[in-house]
XYZ file of C-alpha atoms in Angstrom:
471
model
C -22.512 3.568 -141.101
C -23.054 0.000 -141.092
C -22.604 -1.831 -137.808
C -19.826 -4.474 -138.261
C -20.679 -8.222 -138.189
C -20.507 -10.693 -135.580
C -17.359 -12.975 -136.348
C -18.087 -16.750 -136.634
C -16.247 -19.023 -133.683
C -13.858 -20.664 -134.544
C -13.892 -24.637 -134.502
C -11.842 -24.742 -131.081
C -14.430 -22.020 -129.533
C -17.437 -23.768 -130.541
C -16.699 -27.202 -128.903
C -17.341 -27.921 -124.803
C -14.070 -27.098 -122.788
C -12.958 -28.505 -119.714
C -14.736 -25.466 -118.145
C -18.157 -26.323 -119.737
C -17.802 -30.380 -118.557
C -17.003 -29.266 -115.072
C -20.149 -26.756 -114.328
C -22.624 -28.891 -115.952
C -21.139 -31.595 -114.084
C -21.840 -29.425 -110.748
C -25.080 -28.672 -112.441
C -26.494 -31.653 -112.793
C -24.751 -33.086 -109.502
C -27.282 -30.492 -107.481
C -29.866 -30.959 -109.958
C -29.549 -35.294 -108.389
C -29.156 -34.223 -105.124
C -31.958 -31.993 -104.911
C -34.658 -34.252 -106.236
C -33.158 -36.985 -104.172
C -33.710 -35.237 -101.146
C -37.122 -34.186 -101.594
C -37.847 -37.678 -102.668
C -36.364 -39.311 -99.499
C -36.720 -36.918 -96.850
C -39.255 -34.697 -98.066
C -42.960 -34.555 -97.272
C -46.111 -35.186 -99.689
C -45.760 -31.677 -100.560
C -42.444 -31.716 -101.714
C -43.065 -34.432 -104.249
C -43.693 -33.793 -108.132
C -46.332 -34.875 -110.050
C -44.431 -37.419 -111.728
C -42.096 -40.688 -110.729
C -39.111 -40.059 -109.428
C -36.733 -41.658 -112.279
C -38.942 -39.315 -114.578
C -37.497 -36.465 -112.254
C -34.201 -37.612 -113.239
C -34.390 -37.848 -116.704
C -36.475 -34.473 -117.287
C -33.091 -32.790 -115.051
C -30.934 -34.415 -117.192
C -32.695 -33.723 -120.589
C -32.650 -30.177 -118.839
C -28.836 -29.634 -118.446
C -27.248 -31.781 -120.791
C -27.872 -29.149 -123.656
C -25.547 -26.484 -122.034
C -22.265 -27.955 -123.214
C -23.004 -27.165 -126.847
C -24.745 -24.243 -126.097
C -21.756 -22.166 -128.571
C -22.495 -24.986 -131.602
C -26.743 -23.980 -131.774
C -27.596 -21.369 -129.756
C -30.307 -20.570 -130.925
C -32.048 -24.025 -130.918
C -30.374 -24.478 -127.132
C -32.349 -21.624 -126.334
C -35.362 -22.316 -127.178
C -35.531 -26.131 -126.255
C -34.617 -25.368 -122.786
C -36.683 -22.671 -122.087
C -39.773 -24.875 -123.593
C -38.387 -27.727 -121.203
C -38.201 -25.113 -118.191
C -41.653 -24.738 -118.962
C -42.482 -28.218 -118.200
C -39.982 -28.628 -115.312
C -42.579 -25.914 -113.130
C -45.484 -27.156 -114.097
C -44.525 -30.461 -113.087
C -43.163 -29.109 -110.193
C -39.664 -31.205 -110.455
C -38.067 -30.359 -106.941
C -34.508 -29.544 -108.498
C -33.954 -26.506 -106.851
C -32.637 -23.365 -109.127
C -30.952 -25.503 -111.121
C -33.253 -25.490 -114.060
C -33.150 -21.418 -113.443
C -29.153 -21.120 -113.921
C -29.688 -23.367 -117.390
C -32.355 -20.697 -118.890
C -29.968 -17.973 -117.735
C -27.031 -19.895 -119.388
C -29.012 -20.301 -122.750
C -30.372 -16.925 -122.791
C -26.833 -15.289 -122.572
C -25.618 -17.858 -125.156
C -28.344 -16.938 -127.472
C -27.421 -12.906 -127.090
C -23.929 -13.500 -127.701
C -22.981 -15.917 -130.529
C -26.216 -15.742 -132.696
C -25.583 -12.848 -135.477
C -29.055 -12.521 -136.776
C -30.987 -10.150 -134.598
C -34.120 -11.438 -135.143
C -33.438 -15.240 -134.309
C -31.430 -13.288 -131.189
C -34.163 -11.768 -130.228
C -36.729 -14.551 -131.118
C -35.163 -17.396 -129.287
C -34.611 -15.274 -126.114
C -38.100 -13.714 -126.086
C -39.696 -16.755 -125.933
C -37.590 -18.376 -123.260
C -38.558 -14.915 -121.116
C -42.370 -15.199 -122.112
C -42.545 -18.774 -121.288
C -40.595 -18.920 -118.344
C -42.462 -15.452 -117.148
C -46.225 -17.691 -117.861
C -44.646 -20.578 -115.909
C -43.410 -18.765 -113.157
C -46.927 -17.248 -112.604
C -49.303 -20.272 -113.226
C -46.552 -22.004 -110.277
C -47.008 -19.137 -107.655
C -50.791 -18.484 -107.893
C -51.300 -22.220 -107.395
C -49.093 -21.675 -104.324
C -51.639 -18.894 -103.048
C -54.089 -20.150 -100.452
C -55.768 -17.003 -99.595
C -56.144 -13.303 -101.250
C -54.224 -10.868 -99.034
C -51.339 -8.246 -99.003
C -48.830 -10.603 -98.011
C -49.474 -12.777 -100.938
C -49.711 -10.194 -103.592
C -46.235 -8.671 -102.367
C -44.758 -11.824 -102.560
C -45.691 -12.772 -105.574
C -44.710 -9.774 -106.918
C -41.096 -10.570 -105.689
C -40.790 -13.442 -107.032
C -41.829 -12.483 -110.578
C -39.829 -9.370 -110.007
C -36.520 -11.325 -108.980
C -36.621 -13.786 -111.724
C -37.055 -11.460 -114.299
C -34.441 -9.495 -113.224
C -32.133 -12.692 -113.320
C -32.878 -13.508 -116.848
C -33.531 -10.002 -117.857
C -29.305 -9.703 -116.486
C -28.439 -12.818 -118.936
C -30.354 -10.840 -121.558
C -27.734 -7.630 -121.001
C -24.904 -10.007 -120.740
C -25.202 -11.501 -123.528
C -25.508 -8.258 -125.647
C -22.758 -6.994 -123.838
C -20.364 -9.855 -124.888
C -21.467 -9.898 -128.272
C -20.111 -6.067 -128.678
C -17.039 -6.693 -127.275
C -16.074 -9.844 -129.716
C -17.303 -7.020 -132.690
C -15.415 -5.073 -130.861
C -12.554 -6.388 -130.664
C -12.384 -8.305 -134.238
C -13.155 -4.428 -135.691
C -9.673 -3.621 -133.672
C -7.627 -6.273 -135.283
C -9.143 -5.650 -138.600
C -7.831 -2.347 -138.166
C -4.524 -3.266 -137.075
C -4.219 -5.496 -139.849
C -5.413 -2.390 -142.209
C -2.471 0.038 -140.525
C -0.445 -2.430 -140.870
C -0.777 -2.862 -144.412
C -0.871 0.613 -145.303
C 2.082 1.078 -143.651
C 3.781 -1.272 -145.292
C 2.741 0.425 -148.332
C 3.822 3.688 -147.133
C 6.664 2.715 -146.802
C 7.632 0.741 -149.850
C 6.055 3.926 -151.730
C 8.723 6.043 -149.695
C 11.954 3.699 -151.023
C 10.383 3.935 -154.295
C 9.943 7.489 -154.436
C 13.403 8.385 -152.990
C 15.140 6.021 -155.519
C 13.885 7.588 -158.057
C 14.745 11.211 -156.957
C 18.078 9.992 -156.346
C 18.360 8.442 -160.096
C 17.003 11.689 -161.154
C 19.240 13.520 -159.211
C 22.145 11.293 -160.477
C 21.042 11.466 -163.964
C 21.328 14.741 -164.072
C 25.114 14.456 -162.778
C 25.649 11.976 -165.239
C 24.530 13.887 -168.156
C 27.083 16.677 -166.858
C 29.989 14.659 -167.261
C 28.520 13.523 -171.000
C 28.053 17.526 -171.602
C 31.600 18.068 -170.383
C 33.120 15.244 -172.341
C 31.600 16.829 -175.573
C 32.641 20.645 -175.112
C 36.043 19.186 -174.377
C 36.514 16.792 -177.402
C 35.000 19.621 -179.128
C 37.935 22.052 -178.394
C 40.093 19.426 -178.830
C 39.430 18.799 -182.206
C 39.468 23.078 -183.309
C 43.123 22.959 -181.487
C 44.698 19.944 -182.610
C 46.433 20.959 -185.226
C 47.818 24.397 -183.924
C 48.096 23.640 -180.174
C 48.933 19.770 -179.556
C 49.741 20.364 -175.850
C 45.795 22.108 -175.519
C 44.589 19.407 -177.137
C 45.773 16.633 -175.059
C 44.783 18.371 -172.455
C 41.203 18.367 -173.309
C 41.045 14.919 -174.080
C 42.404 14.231 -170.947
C 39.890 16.065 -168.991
C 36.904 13.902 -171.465
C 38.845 10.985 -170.371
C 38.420 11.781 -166.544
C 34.821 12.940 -167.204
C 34.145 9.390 -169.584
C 35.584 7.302 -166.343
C 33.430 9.343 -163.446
C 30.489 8.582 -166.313
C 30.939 5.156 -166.596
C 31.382 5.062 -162.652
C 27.962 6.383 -161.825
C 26.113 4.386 -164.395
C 27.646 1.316 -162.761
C 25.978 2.778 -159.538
C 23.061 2.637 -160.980
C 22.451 -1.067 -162.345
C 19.696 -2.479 -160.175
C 18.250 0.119 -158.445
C 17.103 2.805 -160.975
C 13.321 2.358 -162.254
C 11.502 4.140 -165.098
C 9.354 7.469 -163.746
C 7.865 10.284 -165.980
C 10.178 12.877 -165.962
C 9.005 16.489 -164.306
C 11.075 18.508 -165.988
C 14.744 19.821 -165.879
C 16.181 20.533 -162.385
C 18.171 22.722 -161.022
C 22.248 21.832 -160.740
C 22.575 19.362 -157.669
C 24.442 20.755 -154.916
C 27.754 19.393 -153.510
C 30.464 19.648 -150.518
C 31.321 23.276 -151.609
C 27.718 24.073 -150.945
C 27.957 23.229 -147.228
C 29.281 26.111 -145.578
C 26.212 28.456 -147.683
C 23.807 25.929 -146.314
C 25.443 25.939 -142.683
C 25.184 29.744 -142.545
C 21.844 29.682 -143.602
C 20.903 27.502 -140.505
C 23.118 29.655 -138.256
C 20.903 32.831 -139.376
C 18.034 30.686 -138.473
C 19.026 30.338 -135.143
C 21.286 26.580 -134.954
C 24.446 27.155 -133.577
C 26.023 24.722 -135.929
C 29.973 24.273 -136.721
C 31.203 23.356 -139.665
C 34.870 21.266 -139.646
C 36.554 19.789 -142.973
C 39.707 17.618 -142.353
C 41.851 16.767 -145.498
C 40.746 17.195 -149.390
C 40.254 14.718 -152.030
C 41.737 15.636 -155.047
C 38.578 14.412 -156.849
C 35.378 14.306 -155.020
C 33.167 12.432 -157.578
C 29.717 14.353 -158.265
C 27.582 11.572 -157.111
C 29.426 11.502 -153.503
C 29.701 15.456 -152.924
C 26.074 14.992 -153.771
C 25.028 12.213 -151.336
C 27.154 14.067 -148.932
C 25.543 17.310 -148.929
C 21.821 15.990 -148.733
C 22.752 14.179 -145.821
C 23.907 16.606 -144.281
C 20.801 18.856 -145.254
C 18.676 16.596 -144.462
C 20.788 15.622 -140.207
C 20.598 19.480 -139.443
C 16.588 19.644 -140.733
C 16.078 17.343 -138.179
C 18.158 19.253 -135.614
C 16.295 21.906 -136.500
C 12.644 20.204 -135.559
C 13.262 17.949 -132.854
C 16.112 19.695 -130.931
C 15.801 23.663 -131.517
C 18.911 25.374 -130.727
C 21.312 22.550 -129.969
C 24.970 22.602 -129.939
C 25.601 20.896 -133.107
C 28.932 20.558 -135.430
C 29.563 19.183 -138.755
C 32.435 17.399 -139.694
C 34.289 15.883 -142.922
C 37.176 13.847 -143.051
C 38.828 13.178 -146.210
C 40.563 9.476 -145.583
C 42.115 7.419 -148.655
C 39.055 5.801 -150.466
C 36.451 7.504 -148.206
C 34.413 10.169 -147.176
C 33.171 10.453 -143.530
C 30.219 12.470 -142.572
C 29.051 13.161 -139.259
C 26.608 15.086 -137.691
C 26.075 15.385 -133.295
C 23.996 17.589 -131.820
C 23.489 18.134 -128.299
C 20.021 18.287 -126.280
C 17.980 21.104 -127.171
C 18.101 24.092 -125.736
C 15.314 24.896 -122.582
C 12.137 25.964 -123.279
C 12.330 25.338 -126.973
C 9.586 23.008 -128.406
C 10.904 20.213 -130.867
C 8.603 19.009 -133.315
C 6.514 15.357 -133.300
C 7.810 12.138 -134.405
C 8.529 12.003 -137.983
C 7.758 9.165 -140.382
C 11.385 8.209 -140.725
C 11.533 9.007 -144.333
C 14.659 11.400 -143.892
C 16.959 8.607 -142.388
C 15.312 6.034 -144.677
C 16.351 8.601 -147.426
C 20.131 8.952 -145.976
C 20.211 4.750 -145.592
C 19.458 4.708 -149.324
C 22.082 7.424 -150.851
C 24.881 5.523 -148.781
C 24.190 2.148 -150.034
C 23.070 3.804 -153.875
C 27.474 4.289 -153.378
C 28.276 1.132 -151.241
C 28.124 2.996 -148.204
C 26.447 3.326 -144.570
C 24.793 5.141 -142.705
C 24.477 4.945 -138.772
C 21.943 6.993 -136.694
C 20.852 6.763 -132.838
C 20.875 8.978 -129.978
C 23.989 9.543 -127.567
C 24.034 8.510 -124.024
C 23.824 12.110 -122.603
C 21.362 13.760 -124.558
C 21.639 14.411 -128.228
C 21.814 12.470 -131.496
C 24.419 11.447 -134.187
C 24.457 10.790 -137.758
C 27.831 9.241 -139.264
C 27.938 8.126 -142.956
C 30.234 6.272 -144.597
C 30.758 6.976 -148.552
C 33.520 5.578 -150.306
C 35.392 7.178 -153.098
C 35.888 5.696 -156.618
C 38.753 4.283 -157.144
C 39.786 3.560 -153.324
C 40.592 0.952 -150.930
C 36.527 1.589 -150.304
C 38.067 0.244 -145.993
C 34.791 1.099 -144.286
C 35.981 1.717 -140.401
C 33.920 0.296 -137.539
C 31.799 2.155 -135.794
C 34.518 3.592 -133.017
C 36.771 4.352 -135.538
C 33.903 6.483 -137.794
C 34.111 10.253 -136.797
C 36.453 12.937 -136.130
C 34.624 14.713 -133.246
C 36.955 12.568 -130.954
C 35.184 12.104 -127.264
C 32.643 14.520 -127.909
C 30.722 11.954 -129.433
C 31.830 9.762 -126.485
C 29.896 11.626 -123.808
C 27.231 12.951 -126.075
C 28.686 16.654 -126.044
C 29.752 18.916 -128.555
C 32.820 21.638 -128.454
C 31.730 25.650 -128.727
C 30.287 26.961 -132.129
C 33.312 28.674 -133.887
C 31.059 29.115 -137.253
C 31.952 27.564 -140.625
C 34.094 30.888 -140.946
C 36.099 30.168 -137.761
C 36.233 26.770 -138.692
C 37.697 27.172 -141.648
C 40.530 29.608 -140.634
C 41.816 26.814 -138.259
C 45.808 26.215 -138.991
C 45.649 23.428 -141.196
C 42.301 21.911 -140.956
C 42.240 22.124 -144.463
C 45.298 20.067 -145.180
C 45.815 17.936 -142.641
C 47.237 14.946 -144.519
C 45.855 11.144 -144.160
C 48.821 10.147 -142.179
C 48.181 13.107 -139.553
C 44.382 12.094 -139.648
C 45.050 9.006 -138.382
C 46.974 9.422 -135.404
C 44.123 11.652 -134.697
C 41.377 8.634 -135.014
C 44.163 6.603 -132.675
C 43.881 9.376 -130.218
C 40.023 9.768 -130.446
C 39.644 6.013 -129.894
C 41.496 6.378 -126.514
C 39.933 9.067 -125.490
C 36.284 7.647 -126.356
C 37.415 3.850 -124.338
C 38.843 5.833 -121.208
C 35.464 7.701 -121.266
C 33.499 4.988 -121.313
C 35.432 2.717 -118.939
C 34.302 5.473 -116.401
């Protein structure tokens, strides 16, 4: 695999800071000082071979290059180790100032120059120049031939190398972590995108199972609507009453048509068809699905307040996968929770809800999902002008309430204290005892509890939920 370039530095990066004025400034401040001492106070010995402004100027010729060591480092590399060169041969008595400016341009080389062999180039010759220098310094130093010469001479060599040898690791070290960390944020930006497109591919794709799903309603009522006028037409003549009676039933089916298609407009988008499904499940197929999770092992309660005395297709529909698709998630991230199911029948809408409590102990819930299911609910509800809210209760547990108004209705969509019929259950994150969708439905007039009686029950489950939370 190919080893990811060096990003350029930016503009701002590449000019002197405030940080670079002030430590060439100290730089060249001990640089001064230092040849002005040895000029002044020092000895014969301590003098270089040259005038004293000349000491100056070499010092700052020297240090000046530092502050754009980041615009050429390359170049800055190699003209002050050629200068540093110069400096100890001359014997300029600046002190280890001239030493901290190789180090400086040696790390500057290693990290901001991207081709390896300049890199390398420009930093090997500062070490094999400064390493000559060093050398042809010291031995003139050496009077006499002995132990105590050899060993230190050998420190010296052996300490400055290991000082620019250090700028030579340094600067390879920082160079990996600005690949480093560009590679990250490439990568970030690359998730990013991808889940971006994930996610638009997930709208897509659910839109147009749901227009497939509702096509295939749709093309029910058109089936309907011709068997009827059909019938109609052989019984006209000999049975009048019949008749009107079929044409009243393609009337119905023409309006429920009509209704869905209107749905529709702006949201359905041309796929390839796959083939003829199977008939789309609605609310009567709820209490087969809830027993199927209660052999599975959810203890799961199914409660149905009121009837509409027409439940279009398209809502019984939305309804059911919702509520398919709240207990599959019961299912994998809280095994075995208390969780009930409940459908209330007001004028103009449907409400759905769905509350589980924590799971059960030592059960193991599945990983985080990709959000697709509630992305999937959010889309039937607002496919119908509806809603869909979703978020975990204060004492453990989760809920699921949808909204789905009816054809036809006042379409009043109640806030969210007023949405569900599980009363202060859903207040303190609880839910009652499993009583099974058979128990359920042999409850004295669950079934036909009227709209009136339903909401003095909503009255009473809003004061129950505000005195529980005022505690």
């Amino acid at each position: 695999m190919a080893t990811p370039a060096l990003p350029p530095l930016s503009a701002a990066e590449r000019r002197p800071s405030w940080v670079d004025v002030g430590v060439v400034a100290a730089m060249l401040l001990l640089g001064l000082l230092g040849v002005f001492l040895a000029h002044d106070l020092g000895g014969p010995e301590d003098q270089s071979r040259i005038a004293s402004w000349a000491d100056y100027t070499t010092l700052v010729i020297l240090v000046l290059p530092i502050l754009v060591r980041r615009m050429a480092p390359a170049a800055v590399c190699v003209f002050v180790s050629l200068f540093f060169v110069a400096f100890r041969l001359l014997e300029v008595p600046e002190g280890p100032v001239s030493s901290v400016a190789v180090f400086m341009a040696i790390h500057a080389a290693g990290a901001h120059v991207a081709d390896a062999r300049r890199r390398n180039g420009a930093r090997a010759l500062a070490l094999g120049t400064g390493f000559v220098a060093l050398v042809v310094q010291l031995s003139g130093e050496i009077e006499a031939v002995g132990f105590e010469a050899v060993v230190g001479l050998t420190f010296s060599i052996g300490l400055n190398l290991g000082f620019y040898v250090a700028a030579w690791v340094l600067g390879d070290r920082d160079r990996h972590q600005r690949i480093d960390r560009a590679e990250l944020s490439r990568r970030a930006d690359q998730l990013a995108t991808e889940r971006e497109a994930r996610a638009e591919q997930a709208v897509v794709a659910e839109r147009v199972r749901i227009a497939r799903e509702l096509h295939d309603v749709v093309a029910h009522h058109v089936s309907v609507m011709g068997v009827q006028a059909a019938a109609a037409r052989h019984v006209m003549g000999r049975d009048p009453a019949r008749a009107a009676e079929a044409l009243g039933t393609v009337e119905t089916s023409a309006r429920q048509a009509v209704d869905e298609l209107q749905r529709l407009v702006g949201i359905l988008r041309e796929a390839p068809s796959d083939g003829v499904d199977a008939p789309q499940p609605t609310l009567d197929g709820l209490p087969a699905l809830v027993a199927t999770l209660a052999d599975a092992g959810l203890p799961v309660e199914l409660r149905e307040i009121g009837r509409s005395p027409a439940m279009p297709d398209s809502v019984g529909l939305s309804a059911h996968r919702i509520v398919q698709e709240a207990l599959t998630n019961v299912m994998r991230h809280a095994p075995g929770a208390e969780t009930t199911v409940v459908l209330t029948h007001l004028a103009g809408v449907l409400q759905v809800e769905v509350v589980n409590g924590p799971a059960t102990a030592g059960a193991t819930p599945a990983g985080p999902g990709g959000g697709r299911g509630l992305l999937g609910m959010r889309e039937r509800a607002a496919m119908l002008g509806g809603r869909v809210e979703a978020g975990p209760l204060p004492r453990g547990g989760y809920r699921v309430a949808a909204t789905l108004p009816l054809p036809g209705g006042t379409q009043d969509r109640p806030g969210p204290a007023t949405v569900g019929a599980i009363g202060a259950h859903v207040a303190d994150g609880r839910v009652g005892p499993r009583s099974g969708p058979e128990a359920a439905a042999a409850e004295p007039g669950v079934a036909h509890t009227t709209d009136v009686e339903h909401t003095n029950n909503v009255e009473h489950t809003n004061k129950t939920e505000e005195e529980e939370v005022t505690r």
